[in-house]
PDB file of C-alpha atoms in Angstrom:
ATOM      1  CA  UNK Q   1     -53.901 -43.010   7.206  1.00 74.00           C
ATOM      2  CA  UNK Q   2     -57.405 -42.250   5.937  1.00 82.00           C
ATOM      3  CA  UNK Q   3     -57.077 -38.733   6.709  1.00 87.00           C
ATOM      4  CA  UNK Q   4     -53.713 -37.868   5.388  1.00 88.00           C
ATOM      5  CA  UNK Q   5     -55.209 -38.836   1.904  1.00 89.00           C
ATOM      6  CA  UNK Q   6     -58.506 -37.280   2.088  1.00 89.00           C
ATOM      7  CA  UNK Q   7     -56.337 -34.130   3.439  1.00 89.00           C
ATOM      8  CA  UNK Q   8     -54.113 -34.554   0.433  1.00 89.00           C
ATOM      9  CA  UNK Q   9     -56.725 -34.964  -1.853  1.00 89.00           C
ATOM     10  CA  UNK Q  10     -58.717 -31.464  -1.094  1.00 90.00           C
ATOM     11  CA  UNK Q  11     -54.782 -30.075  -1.020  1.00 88.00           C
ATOM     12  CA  UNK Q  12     -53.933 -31.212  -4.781  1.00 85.00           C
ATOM     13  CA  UNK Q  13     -57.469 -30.262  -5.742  1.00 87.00           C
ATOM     14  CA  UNK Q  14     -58.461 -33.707  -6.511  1.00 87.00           C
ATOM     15  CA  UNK Q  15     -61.317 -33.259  -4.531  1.00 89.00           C
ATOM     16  CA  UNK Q  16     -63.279 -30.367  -3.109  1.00 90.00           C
ATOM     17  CA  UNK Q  17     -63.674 -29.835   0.729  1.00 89.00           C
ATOM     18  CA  UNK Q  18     -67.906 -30.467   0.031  1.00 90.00           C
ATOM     19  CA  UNK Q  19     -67.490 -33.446  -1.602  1.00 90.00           C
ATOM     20  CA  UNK Q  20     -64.887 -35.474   1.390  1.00 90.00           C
ATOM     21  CA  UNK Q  21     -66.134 -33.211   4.330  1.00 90.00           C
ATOM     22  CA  UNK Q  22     -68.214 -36.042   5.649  1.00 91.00           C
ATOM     23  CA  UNK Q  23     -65.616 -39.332   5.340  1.00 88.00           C
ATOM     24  CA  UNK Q  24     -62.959 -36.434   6.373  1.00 88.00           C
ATOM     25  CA  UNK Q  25     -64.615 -35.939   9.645  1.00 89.00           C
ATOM     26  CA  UNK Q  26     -65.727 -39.305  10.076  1.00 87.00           C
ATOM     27  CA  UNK Q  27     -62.008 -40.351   9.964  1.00 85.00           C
ATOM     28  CA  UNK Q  28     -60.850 -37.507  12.071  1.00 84.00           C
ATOM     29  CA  UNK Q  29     -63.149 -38.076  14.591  1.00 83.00           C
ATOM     30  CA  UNK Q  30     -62.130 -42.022  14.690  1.00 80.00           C
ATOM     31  CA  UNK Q  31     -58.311 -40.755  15.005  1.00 77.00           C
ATOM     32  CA  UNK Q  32     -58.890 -38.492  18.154  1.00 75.00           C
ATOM     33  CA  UNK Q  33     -61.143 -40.460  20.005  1.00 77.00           C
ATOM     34  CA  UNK Q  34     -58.592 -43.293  19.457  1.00 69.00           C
ATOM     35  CA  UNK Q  35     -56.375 -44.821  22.584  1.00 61.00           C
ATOM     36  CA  UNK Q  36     -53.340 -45.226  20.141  1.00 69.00           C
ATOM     37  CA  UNK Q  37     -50.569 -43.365  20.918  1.00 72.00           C
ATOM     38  CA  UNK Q  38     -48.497 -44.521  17.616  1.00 75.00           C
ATOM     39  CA  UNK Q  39     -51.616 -43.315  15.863  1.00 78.00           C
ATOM     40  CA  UNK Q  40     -51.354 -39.932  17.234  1.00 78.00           C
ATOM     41  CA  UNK Q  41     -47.876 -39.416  16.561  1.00 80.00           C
ATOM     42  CA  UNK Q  42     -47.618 -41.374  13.265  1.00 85.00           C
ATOM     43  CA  UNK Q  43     -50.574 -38.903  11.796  1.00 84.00           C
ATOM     44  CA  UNK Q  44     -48.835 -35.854  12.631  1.00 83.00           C
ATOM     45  CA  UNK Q  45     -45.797 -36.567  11.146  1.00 85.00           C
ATOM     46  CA  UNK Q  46     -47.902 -37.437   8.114  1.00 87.00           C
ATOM     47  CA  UNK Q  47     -49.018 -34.515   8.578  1.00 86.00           C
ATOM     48  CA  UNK Q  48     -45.978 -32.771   8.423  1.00 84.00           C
ATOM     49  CA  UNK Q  49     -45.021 -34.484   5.452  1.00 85.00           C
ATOM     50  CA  UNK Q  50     -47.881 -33.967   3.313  1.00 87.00           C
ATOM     51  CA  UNK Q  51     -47.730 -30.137   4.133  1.00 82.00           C
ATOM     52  CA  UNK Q  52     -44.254 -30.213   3.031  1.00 79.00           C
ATOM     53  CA  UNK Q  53     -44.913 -32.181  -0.219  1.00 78.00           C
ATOM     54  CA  UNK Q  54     -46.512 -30.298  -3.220  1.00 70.00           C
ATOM     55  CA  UNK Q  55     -47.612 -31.944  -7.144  1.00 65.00           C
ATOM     56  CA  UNK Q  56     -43.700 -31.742  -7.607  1.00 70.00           C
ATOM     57  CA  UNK Q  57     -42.439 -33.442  -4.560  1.00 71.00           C
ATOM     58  CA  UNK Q  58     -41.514 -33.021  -0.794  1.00 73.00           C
ATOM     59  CA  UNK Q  59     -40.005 -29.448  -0.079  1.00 74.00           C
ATOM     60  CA  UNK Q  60     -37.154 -29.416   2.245  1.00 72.00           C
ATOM     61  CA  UNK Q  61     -37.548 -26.095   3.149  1.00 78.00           C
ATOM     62  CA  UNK Q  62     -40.712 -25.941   4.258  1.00 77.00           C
ATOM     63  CA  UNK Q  63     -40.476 -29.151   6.337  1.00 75.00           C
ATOM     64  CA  UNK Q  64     -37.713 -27.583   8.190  1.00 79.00           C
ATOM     65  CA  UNK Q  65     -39.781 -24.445   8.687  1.00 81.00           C
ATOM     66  CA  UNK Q  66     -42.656 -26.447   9.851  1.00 78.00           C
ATOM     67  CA  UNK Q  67     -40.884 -28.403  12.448  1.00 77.00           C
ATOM     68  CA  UNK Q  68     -39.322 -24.919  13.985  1.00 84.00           C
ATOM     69  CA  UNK Q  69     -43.103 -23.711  14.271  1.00 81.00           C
ATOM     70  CA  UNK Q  70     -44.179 -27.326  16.104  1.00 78.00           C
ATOM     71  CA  UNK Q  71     -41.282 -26.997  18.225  1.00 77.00           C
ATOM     72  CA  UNK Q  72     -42.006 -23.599  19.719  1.00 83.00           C
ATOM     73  CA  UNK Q  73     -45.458 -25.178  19.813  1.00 81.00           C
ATOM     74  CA  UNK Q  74     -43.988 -28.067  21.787  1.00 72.00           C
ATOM     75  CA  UNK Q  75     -42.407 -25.537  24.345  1.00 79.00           C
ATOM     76  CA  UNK Q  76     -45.442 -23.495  24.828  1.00 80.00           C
ATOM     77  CA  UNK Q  77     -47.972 -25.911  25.677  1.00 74.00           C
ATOM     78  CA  UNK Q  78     -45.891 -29.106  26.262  1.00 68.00           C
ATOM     79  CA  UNK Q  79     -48.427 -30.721  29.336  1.00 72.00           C
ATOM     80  CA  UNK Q  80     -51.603 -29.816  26.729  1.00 72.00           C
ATOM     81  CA  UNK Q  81     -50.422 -31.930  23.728  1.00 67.00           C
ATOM     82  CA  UNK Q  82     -48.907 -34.963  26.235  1.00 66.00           C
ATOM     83  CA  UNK Q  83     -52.079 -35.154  27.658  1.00 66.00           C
ATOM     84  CA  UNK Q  84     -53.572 -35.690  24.369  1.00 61.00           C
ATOM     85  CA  UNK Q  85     -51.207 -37.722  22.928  1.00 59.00           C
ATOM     86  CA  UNK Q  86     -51.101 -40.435  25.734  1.00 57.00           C
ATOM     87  CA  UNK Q  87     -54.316 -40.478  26.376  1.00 55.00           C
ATOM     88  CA  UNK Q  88     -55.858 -42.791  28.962  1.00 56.00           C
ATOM     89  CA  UNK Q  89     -52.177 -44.267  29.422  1.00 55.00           C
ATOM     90  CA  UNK Q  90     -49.965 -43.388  32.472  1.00 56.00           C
ATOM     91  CA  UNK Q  91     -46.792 -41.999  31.692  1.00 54.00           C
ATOM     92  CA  UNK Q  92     -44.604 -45.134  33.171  1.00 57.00           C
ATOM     93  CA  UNK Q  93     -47.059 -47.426  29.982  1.00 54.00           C
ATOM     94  CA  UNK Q  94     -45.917 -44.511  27.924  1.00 51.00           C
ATOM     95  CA  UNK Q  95     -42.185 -45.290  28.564  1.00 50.00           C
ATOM     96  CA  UNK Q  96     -42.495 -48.964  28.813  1.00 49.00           C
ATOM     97  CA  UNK Q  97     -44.532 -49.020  25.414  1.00 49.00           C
ATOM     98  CA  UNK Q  98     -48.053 -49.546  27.363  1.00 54.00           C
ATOM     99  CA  UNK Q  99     -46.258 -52.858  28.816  1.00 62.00           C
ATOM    100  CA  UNK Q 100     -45.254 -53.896  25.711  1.00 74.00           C
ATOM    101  CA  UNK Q 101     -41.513 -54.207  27.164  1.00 79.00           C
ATOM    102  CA  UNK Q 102     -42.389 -57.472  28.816  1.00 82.00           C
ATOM    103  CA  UNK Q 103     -44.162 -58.766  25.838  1.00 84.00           C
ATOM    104  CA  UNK Q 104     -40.594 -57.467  23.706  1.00 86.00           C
ATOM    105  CA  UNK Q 105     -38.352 -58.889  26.206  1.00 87.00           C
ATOM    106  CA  UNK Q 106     -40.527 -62.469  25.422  1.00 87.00           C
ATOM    107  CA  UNK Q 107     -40.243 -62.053  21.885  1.00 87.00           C
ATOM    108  CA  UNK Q 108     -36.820 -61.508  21.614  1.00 89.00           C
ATOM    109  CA  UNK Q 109     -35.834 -64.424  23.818  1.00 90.00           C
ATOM    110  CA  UNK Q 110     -37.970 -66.797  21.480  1.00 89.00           C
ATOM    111  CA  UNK Q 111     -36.050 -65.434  18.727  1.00 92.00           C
ATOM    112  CA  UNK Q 112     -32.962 -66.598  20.227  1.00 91.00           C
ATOM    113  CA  UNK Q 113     -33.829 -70.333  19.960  1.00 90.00           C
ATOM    114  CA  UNK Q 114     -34.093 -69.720  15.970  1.00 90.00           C
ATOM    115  CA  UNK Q 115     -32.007 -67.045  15.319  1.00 92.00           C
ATOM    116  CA  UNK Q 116     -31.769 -67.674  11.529  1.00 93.00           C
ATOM    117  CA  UNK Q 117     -34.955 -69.019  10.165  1.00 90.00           C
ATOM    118  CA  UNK Q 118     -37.198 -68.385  13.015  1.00 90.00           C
ATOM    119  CA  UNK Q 119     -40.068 -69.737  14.648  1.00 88.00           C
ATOM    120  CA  UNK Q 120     -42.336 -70.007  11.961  1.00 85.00           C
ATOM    121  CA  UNK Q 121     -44.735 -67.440  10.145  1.00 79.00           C
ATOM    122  CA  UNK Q 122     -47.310 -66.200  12.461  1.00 71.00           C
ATOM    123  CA  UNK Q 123     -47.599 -69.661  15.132  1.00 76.00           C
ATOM    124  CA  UNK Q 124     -44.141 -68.518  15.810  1.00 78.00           C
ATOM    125  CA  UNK Q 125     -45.304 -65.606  18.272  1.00 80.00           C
ATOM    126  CA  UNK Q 126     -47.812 -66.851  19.949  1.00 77.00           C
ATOM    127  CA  UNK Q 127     -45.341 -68.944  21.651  1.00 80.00           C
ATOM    128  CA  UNK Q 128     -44.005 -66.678  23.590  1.00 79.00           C
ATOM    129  CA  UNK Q 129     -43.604 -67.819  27.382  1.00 76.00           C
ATOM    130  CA  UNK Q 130     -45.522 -65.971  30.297  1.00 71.00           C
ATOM    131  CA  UNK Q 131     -47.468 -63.786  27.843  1.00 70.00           C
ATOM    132  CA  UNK Q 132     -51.438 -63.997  27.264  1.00 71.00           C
ATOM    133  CA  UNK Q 133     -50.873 -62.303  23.604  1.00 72.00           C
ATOM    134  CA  UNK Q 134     -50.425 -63.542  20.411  1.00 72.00           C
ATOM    135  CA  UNK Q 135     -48.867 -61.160  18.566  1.00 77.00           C
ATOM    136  CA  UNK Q 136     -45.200 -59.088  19.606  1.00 80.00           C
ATOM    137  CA  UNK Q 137     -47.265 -55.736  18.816  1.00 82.00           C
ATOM    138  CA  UNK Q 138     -44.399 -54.560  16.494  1.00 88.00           C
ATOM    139  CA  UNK Q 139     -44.078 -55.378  12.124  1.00 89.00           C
ATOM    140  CA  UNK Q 140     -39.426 -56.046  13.179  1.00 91.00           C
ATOM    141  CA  UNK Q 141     -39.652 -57.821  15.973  1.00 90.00           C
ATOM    142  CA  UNK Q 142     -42.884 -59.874  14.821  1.00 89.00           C
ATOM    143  CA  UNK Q 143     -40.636 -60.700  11.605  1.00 91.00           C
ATOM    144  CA  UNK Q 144     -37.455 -61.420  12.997  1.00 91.00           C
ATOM    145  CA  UNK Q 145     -39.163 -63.674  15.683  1.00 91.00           C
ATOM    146  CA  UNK Q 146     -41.277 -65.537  13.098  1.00 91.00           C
ATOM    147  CA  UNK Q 147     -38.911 -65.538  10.153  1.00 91.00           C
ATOM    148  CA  UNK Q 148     -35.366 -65.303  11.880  1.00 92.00           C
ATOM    149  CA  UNK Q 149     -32.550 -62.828  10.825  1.00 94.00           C
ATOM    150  CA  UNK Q 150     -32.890 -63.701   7.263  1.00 94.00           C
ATOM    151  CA  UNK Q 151     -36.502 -63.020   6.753  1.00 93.00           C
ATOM    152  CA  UNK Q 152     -35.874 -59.827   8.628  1.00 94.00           C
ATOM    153  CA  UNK Q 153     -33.153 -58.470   6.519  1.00 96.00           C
ATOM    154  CA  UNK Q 154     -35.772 -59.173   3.630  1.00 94.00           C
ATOM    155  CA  UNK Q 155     -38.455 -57.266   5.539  1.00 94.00           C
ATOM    156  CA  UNK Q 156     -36.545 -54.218   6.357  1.00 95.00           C
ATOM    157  CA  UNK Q 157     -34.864 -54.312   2.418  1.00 95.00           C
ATOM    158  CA  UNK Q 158     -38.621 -54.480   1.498  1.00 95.00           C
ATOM    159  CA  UNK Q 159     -39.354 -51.374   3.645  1.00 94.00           C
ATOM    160  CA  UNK Q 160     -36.636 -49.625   2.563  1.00 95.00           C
ATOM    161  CA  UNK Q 161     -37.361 -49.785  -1.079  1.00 95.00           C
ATOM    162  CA  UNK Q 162     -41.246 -49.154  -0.726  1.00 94.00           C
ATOM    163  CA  UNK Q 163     -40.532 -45.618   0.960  1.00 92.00           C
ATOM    164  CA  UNK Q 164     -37.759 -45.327  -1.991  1.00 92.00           C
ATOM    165  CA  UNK Q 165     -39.506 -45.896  -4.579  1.00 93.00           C
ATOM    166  CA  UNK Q 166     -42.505 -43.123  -3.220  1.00 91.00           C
ATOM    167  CA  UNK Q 167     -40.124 -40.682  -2.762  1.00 89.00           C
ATOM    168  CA  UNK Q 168     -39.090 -40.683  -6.262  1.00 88.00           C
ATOM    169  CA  UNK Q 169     -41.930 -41.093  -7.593  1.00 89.00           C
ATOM    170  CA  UNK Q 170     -43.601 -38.356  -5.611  1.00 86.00           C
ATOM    171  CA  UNK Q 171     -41.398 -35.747  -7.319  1.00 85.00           C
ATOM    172  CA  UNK Q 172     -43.534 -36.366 -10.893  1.00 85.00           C
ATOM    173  CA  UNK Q 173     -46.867 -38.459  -9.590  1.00 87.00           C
ATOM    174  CA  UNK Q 174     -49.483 -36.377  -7.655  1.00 87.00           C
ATOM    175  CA  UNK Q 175     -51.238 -39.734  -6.285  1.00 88.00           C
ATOM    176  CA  UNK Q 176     -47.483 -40.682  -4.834  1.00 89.00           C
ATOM    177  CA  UNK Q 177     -46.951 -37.307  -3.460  1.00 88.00           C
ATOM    178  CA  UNK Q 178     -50.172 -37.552  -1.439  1.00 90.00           C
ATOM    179  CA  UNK Q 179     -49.257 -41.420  -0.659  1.00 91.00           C
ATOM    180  CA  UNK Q 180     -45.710 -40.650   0.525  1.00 91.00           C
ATOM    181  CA  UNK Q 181     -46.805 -39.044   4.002  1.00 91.00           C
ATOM    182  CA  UNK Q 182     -49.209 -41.982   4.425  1.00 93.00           C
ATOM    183  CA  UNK Q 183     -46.231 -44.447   3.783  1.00 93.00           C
ATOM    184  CA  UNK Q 184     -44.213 -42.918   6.742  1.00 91.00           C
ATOM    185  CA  UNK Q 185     -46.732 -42.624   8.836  1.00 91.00           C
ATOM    186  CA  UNK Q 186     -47.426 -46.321   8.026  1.00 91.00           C
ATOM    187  CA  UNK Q 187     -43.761 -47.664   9.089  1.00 91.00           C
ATOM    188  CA  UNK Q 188     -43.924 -45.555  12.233  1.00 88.00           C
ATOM    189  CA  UNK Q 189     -47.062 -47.173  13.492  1.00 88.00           C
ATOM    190  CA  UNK Q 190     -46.060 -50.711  12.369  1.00 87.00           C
ATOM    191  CA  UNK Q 191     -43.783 -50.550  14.951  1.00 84.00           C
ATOM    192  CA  UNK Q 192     -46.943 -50.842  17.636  1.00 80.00           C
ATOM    193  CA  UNK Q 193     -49.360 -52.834  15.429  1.00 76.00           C
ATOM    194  CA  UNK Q 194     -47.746 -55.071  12.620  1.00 75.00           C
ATOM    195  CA  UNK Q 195     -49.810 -54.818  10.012  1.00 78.00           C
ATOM    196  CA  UNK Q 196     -47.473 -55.374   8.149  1.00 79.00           C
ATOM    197  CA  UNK Q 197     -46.394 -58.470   9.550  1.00 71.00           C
ATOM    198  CA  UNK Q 198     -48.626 -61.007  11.223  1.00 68.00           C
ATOM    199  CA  UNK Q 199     -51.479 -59.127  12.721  1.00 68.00           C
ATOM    200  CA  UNK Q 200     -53.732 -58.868   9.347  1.00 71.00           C
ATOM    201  CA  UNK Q 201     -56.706 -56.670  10.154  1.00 71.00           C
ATOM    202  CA  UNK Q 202     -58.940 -54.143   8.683  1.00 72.00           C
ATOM    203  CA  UNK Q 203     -56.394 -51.547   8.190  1.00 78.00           C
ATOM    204  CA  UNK Q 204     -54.206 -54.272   6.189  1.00 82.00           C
ATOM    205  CA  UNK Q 205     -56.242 -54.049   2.656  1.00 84.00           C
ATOM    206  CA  UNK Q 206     -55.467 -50.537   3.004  1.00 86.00           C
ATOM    207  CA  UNK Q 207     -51.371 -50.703   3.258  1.00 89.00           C
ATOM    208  CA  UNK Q 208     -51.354 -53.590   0.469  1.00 88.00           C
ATOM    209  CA  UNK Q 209     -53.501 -51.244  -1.972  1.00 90.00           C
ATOM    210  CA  UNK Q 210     -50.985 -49.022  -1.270  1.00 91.00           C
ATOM    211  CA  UNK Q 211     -48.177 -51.022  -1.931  1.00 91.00           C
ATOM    212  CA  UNK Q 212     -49.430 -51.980  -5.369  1.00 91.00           C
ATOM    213  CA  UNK Q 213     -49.791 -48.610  -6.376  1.00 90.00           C
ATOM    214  CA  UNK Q 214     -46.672 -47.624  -5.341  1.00 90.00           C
ATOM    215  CA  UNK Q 215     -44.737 -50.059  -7.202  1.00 90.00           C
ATOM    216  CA  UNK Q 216     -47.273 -50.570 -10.257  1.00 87.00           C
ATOM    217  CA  UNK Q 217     -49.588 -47.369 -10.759  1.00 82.00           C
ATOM    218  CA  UNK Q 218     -47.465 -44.339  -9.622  1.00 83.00           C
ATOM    219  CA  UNK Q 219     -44.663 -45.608 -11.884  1.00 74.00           C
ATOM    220  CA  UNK Q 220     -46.262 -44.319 -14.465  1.00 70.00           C
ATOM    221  CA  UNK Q 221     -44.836 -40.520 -15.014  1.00 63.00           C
ATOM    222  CA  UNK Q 222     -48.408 -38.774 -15.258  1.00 55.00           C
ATOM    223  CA  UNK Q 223     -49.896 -36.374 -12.758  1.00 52.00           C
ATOM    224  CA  UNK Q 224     -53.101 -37.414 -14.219  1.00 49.00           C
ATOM    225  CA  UNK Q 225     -56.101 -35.056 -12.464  1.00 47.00           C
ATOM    226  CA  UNK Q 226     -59.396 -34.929 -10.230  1.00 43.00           C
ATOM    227  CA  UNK Q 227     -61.712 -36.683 -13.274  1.00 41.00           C
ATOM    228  CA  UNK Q 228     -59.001 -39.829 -13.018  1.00 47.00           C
ATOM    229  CA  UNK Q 229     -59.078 -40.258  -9.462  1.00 47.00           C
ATOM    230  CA  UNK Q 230     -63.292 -39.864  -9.368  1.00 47.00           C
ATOM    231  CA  UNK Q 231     -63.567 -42.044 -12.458  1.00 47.00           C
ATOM    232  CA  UNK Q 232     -61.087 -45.204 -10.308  1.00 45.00           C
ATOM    233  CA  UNK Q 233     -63.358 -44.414  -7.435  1.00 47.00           C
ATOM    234  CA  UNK Q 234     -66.679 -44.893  -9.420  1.00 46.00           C
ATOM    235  CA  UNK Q 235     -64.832 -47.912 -10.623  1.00 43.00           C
TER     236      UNK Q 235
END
């Protein structure tokens, strides 16, 4: 996440390379020593997104483009990148979501003894039988355990309309152009750790900050420039 917008920033010219080459490679350095695998693959479609996206918006073209040139990539050197991208996980965690498909399998038969209202906000989850965790390791399935099928349509509406709202905005707002890759990259790895749901942690002030800006800030039709961005940072 951190890296996407520091990438973005020395992109739009916000920022010079100088002045974010040390939190740049501080962040990069945290992201590929990581044991994520969401964290790998939610970054480089962020990636792939901000590359795509420009002061006036995402460019359809050129994501197309891009995804032909990671493709042959892909075909070329296929065993390098899996190794990287999985890390110091097997390839039968890898397809069973590091184990995560008995702690899923738990979750989803709590849900079905509160289908509608759930299990209740955050002490729903930890109930789950036969498993030493206390969270479902996903933003949905967290959600629809904890708040039931209603409380999960209103989570998903809510997703839908925060990546809506970014897009459009992105097309007239620098700051939301730069955001919008983050904001995909951020529903792709909720679905291995739910920030956005009950596991608050350090990455969480991050996504709400976000959030407000998307829906408060970046409404505002103004590009602005690099001396508005330093002087909110000073601030």
């Amino acid at each position: 996440m951190h890296c996407i917008i520091k990438i973005g920033c020395i992109k739009n010219r916000l920022f010079t390379f100088r002045e974010l080459v040390l939190p740049l490679v501080l962040c990069t350095y945290a992201w590929v020593t990581g044991t994520s695998t969401a964290s790998y693959i939610s970054a480089i479609i962020g990636g792939i997104i901000l590359y795509s996206s420009s002061n006036k918006g995402i460019n359809l073209t050129r994501t197309f483009l891009v995804c032909i040139f990671i493709y042959l990539i892909w075909t070329f050197a296929e065993e390098q990148i899996i190794k990287f991208i999985i890390a110091d996980h097997s390839i039968e965690n890898i397809k069973s979501g590091t184990g995560r498909d008995r702690i899923w399998l738990a979750a989803f038969k709590l849900w079905d003894n509160a289908p509608w209202l759930g299990n209740g906000y955050i002490i729903g989850e930890s109930n789950m039988e036969n498993i030493n965790q206390q969270s479902a390791h996903n933003s949905f399935i967290s959600t629809l355990v904890n708040t039931g099928f209603i409380g999960f349509l209103i989570f998903c509406g809510f997703i839908y309309k925060w990546c809506k709202e970014s897009f459009k905005t992105s097309f007239y707002n620098i700051y939301a152009s730069i955001t919008f890759p983050v904001i995909i990259a951020i529903c792709i790895n909720i679905n291995s750790c739910p920030v956005l749901a009950s596991h608050w942690s350090f990455s969480t002030d991050s996504v709400l900050l976000i959030i407000a800006a998307t829906f408060i800030t970046f409404r505002n039709k103004d590009n602005g420039d690099s001396r508005t961005l330093k002087q909110l940072s000073k601030n």
